[in-house]
Every structure is written in structure tokens, then in C-alpha cells.
Amino acid sequence: MAVNPKTTVRKNVALPLELAAQIERFRESRSLQSESDALRRLVEIGLGSIDTPNDLANRCADATSAGNSINYVIANILEDHPLIRSININNETVEIYLHGDQEIHFDKLTKKWLLNRRDLIPF
């Protein structure tokens, strides 16, 4: 993955050997190219496990506000997220159905995100 210094921050961490070995096994099992890719994915999975619906909706809105496409949001934020039950994509909207009967909607025309059919409440 190419590193953009304007949008990327480097972090150095010290890890116990066993944890480093687990990360390497994860990287290999997912065919990820680098340890950095594996660590990024593991952090995303970990943070996703504590997301609230409002957190998830705001992350999606932040990503599209930063110029990322809805395809990017689906692949990098929504895919395999533990809160998501299903995703429906049609010509006008992307509908994300969450466990617990909550919904996130994205209007492709207005580029507006809604949580439970209401405007988002920022963090």
C-alpha cells in the first residue's frame, strides 16, 4: 500500500514475540502484503468491535467527506463489520441494516448519511 504522508501517521510499537507471531500468522492467512497491512486490519477489526451505530455512521460520513467513494466505504469500513446485518445497494441509496433493527442510509445524490432516518449527530 502506498503511503501518503499527508494522510498517514507512522506509529512504532513494541510487541511481545508471541503477539508478533500471531500478527504474522494473521497476515499470511489473509494474504496481506505487509505487517503494516495486517496491523491496520487488526486495529480496524478491534475498533469496529466497540463501535456504536452512531460511531459507524460518522466514520462513513467522515470518509465520504474526505473524498472517498462509497465503494471505498463499503470495502474499508462496512465489509465484515460486526454491527452489520446486511447491505442493500440500489441506484439512489445504500441501505445498511444493523443488528438491533437500526439502519444507516446513504443518499448517492445528496451524499448525505442518515442514522435511523435522522441526520447524524456528530461525535
PDB file of C-alpha atoms in Angstrom:
ATOM      1  CA  MET A   1       0.000   0.000   0.000  1.00  0.00           C
ATOM      2  CA  ALA A   2       1.366   3.411  -0.960  1.00  0.00           C
ATOM      3  CA  VAL A   3       1.868   5.764   1.963  1.00  0.00           C
ATOM      4  CA  ASN A   4       0.582   9.317   1.608  1.00  0.00           C
ATOM      5  CA  PRO A   5       2.430  11.486   4.161  1.00  0.00           C
ATOM      6  CA  LYS A   6      -0.482  13.978   4.204  1.00  0.00           C
ATOM      7  CA  THR A   7      -2.993  11.354   5.355  1.00  0.00           C
ATOM      8  CA  THR A   8      -0.818   8.800   7.129  1.00  0.00           C
ATOM      9  CA  VAL A   9       0.768   8.756  10.573  1.00  0.00           C
ATOM     10  CA  ARG A  10       3.503   6.298  11.453  1.00  0.00           C
ATOM     11  CA  LYS A  11       3.381   4.571  14.849  1.00  0.00           C
ATOM     12  CA  ASN A  12       6.131   2.454  16.367  1.00  0.00           C
ATOM     13  CA  VAL A  13       5.127  -0.214  18.872  1.00  0.00           C
ATOM     14  CA  ALA A  14       6.992  -2.838  20.853  1.00  0.00           C
ATOM     15  CA  LEU A  15       5.288  -6.250  20.847  1.00  0.00           C
ATOM     16  CA  PRO A  16       5.884  -9.480  22.738  1.00  0.00           C
ATOM     17  CA  LEU A  17       7.251 -12.206  20.443  1.00  0.00           C
ATOM     18  CA  GLU A  18       4.081 -14.311  20.658  1.00  0.00           C
ATOM     19  CA  LEU A  19       1.886 -11.364  19.636  1.00  0.00           C
ATOM     20  CA  ALA A  20       4.207 -10.621  16.709  1.00  0.00           C
ATOM     21  CA  ALA A  21       3.924 -14.269  15.659  1.00  0.00           C
ATOM     22  CA  GLN A  22       0.110 -14.083  15.839  1.00  0.00           C
ATOM     23  CA  ILE A  23       0.161 -10.987  13.619  1.00  0.00           C
ATOM     24  CA  GLU A  24       2.377 -12.782  11.103  1.00  0.00           C
ATOM     25  CA  ARG A  25       0.005 -15.788  11.050  1.00  0.00           C
ATOM     26  CA  PHE A  26      -2.933 -13.402  10.522  1.00  0.00           C
ATOM     27  CA  ARG A  27      -1.067 -11.671   7.672  1.00  0.00           C
ATOM     28  CA  GLU A  28      -0.315 -14.978   5.965  1.00  0.00           C
ATOM     29  CA  SER A  29      -3.843 -16.351   6.416  1.00  0.00           C
ATOM     30  CA  ARG A  30      -5.333 -13.231   4.790  1.00  0.00           C
ATOM     31  CA  SER A  31      -2.649 -12.969   2.074  1.00  0.00           C
ATOM     32  CA  LEU A  32      -1.834  -9.428   3.167  1.00  0.00           C
ATOM     33  CA  GLN A  33       1.313  -7.972   1.653  1.00  0.00           C
ATOM     34  CA  SER A  34       2.895  -6.490   4.762  1.00  0.00           C
ATOM     35  CA  GLU A  35       2.870  -6.448   8.538  1.00  0.00           C
ATOM     36  CA  SER A  36       1.608  -2.865   8.329  1.00  0.00           C
ATOM     37  CA  ASP A  37      -1.415  -4.035   6.329  1.00  0.00           C
ATOM     38  CA  ALA A  38      -2.055  -6.768   8.898  1.00  0.00           C
ATOM     39  CA  LEU A  39      -1.730  -4.385  11.845  1.00  0.00           C
ATOM     40  CA  ARG A  40      -4.038  -1.836  10.174  1.00  0.00           C
ATOM     41  CA  ARG A  41      -6.673  -4.509   9.535  1.00  0.00           C
ATOM     42  CA  LEU A  42      -6.421  -5.851  13.099  1.00  0.00           C
ATOM     43  CA  VAL A  43      -6.796  -2.335  14.539  1.00  0.00           C
ATOM     44  CA  GLU A  44      -9.838  -1.752  12.305  1.00  0.00           C
ATOM     45  CA  ILE A  45     -11.379  -5.038  13.466  1.00  0.00           C
ATOM     46  CA  GLY A  46     -10.683  -4.201  17.112  1.00  0.00           C
ATOM     47  CA  LEU A  47     -12.082  -0.695  16.899  1.00  0.00           C
ATOM     48  CA  GLY A  48     -15.061  -1.942  14.909  1.00  0.00           C
ATOM     49  CA  SER A  49     -15.899  -4.327  17.723  1.00  0.00           C
ATOM     50  CA  ILE A  50     -16.570  -1.372  20.053  1.00  0.00           C
ATOM     51  CA  ASP A  51     -18.358   0.876  17.523  1.00  0.00           C
ATOM     52  CA  THR A  52     -21.836   2.148  18.268  1.00  0.00           C
ATOM     53  CA  PRO A  53     -24.232   2.695  15.340  1.00  0.00           C
ATOM     54  CA  ASN A  54     -23.556   6.437  15.631  1.00  0.00           C
ATOM     55  CA  ASP A  55     -19.768   5.812  15.539  1.00  0.00           C
ATOM     56  CA  LEU A  56     -20.125   3.691  12.412  1.00  0.00           C
ATOM     57  CA  ALA A  57     -22.373   6.201  10.637  1.00  0.00           C
ATOM     58  CA  ASN A  58     -19.993   9.054  11.463  1.00  0.00           C
ATOM     59  CA  ARG A  59     -16.986   7.070  10.219  1.00  0.00           C
ATOM     60  CA  CYS A  60     -18.811   6.535   6.917  1.00  0.00           C
ATOM     61  CA  ALA A  61     -19.722  10.233   6.693  1.00  0.00           C
ATOM     62  CA  ASP A  62     -16.151  11.280   7.525  1.00  0.00           C
ATOM     63  CA  ALA A  63     -14.798   9.012   4.783  1.00  0.00           C
ATOM     64  CA  THR A  64     -17.072  10.389   2.061  1.00  0.00           C
ATOM     65  CA  SER A  65     -16.499  13.972   3.280  1.00  0.00           C
ATOM     66  CA  ALA A  66     -12.772  13.330   2.843  1.00  0.00           C
ATOM     67  CA  GLY A  67     -13.421  12.476  -0.806  1.00  0.00           C
ATOM     68  CA  ASN A  68     -13.563   8.687  -0.594  1.00  0.00           C
ATOM     69  CA  SER A  69     -16.093   6.871  -2.769  1.00  0.00           C
ATOM     70  CA  ILE A  70     -18.989   4.807  -1.462  1.00  0.00           C
ATOM     71  CA  ASN A  71     -17.144   1.755  -2.821  1.00  0.00           C
ATOM     72  CA  TYR A  72     -14.202   2.660  -0.566  1.00  0.00           C
ATOM     73  CA  VAL A  73     -16.560   2.968   2.420  1.00  0.00           C
ATOM     74  CA  ILE A  74     -18.123  -0.410   1.719  1.00  0.00           C
ATOM     75  CA  ALA A  75     -14.760  -2.177   1.267  1.00  0.00           C
ATOM     76  CA  ASN A  76     -12.821  -0.477   4.069  1.00  0.00           C
ATOM     77  CA  ILE A  77     -15.368   0.380   6.749  1.00  0.00           C
ATOM     78  CA  LEU A  78     -18.529  -1.668   6.289  1.00  0.00           C
ATOM     79  CA  GLU A  79     -17.284  -5.014   4.984  1.00  0.00           C
ATOM     80  CA  ASP A  80     -17.211  -7.627   7.769  1.00  0.00           C
ATOM     81  CA  HIS A  81     -18.202  -5.038  10.405  1.00  0.00           C
ATOM     82  CA  PRO A  82     -19.779  -6.819  13.395  1.00  0.00           C
ATOM     83  CA  LEU A  83     -22.715  -4.385  13.646  1.00  0.00           C
ATOM     84  CA  ILE A  84     -23.908  -5.011  10.079  1.00  0.00           C
ATOM     85  CA  ARG A  85     -26.647  -7.495   9.280  1.00  0.00           C
ATOM     86  CA  SER A  86     -26.956  -6.673   5.545  1.00  0.00           C
ATOM     87  CA  ILE A  87     -26.282  -4.021   2.907  1.00  0.00           C
ATOM     88  CA  ASN A  88     -28.644  -3.146   0.051  1.00  0.00           C
ATOM     89  CA  ILE A  89     -27.304  -1.055  -2.822  1.00  0.00           C
ATOM     90  CA  ASN A  90     -29.617   0.467  -5.410  1.00  0.00           C
ATOM     91  CA  ASN A  91     -29.484   3.377  -7.859  1.00  0.00           C
ATOM     92  CA  GLU A  92     -30.284   6.102  -5.326  1.00  0.00           C
ATOM     93  CA  THR A  93     -29.221   4.798  -1.914  1.00  0.00           C
ATOM     94  CA  VAL A  94     -27.062   2.455   0.060  1.00  0.00           C
ATOM     95  CA  GLU A  95     -29.034   0.942   2.937  1.00  0.00           C
ATOM     96  CA  ILE A  96     -27.098  -0.624   5.780  1.00  0.00           C
ATOM     97  CA  TYR A  97     -29.158  -2.729   8.165  1.00  0.00           C
ATOM     98  CA  LEU A  98     -27.648  -3.241  11.595  1.00  0.00           C
ATOM     99  CA  HIS A  99     -28.312  -5.866  14.219  1.00  0.00           C
ATOM    100  CA  GLY A 100     -30.890  -4.497  16.643  1.00  0.00           C
ATOM    101  CA  ASP A 101     -33.125  -3.039  13.903  1.00  0.00           C
ATOM    102  CA  GLN A 102     -31.148   0.136  13.336  1.00  0.00           C
ATOM    103  CA  GLU A 103     -30.354   1.461   9.858  1.00  0.00           C
ATOM    104  CA  ILE A 104     -27.804   3.695   8.184  1.00  0.00           C
ATOM    105  CA  HIS A 105     -28.709   5.207   4.807  1.00  0.00           C
ATOM    106  CA  PHE A 106     -26.561   6.985   2.248  1.00  0.00           C
ATOM    107  CA  ASP A 107     -28.242   9.083  -0.440  1.00  0.00           C
ATOM    108  CA  LYS A 108     -25.991   8.938  -3.516  1.00  0.00           C
ATOM    109  CA  LEU A 109     -27.429  12.144  -4.983  1.00  0.00           C
ATOM    110  CA  THR A 110     -27.103  14.399  -1.923  1.00  0.00           C
ATOM    111  CA  LYS A 111     -24.178  12.419  -0.438  1.00  0.00           C
ATOM    112  CA  LYS A 112     -25.973  12.618   2.920  1.00  0.00           C
ATOM    113  CA  TRP A 113     -25.790   9.956   5.630  1.00  0.00           C
ATOM    114  CA  LEU A 114     -28.721   9.217   7.953  1.00  0.00           C
ATOM    115  CA  LEU A 115     -28.914   7.042  11.046  1.00  0.00           C
ATOM    116  CA  ASN A 116     -32.413   5.636  11.635  1.00  0.00           C
ATOM    117  CA  ARG A 117     -33.719   8.109   9.023  1.00  0.00           C
ATOM    118  CA  ARG A 118     -32.418  11.103  11.014  1.00  0.00           C
ATOM    119  CA  ASP A 119     -29.481  13.417  10.438  1.00  0.00           C
ATOM    120  CA  LEU A 120     -26.280  12.282  12.095  1.00  0.00           C
ATOM    121  CA  ILE A 121     -25.276  13.563  15.479  1.00  0.00           C
ATOM    122  CA  PRO A 122     -21.513  14.212  15.283  1.00  0.00           C
ATOM    123  CA  PHE A 123     -19.199  12.652  17.905  1.00  0.00           C
TER     124      PHE A 123
END
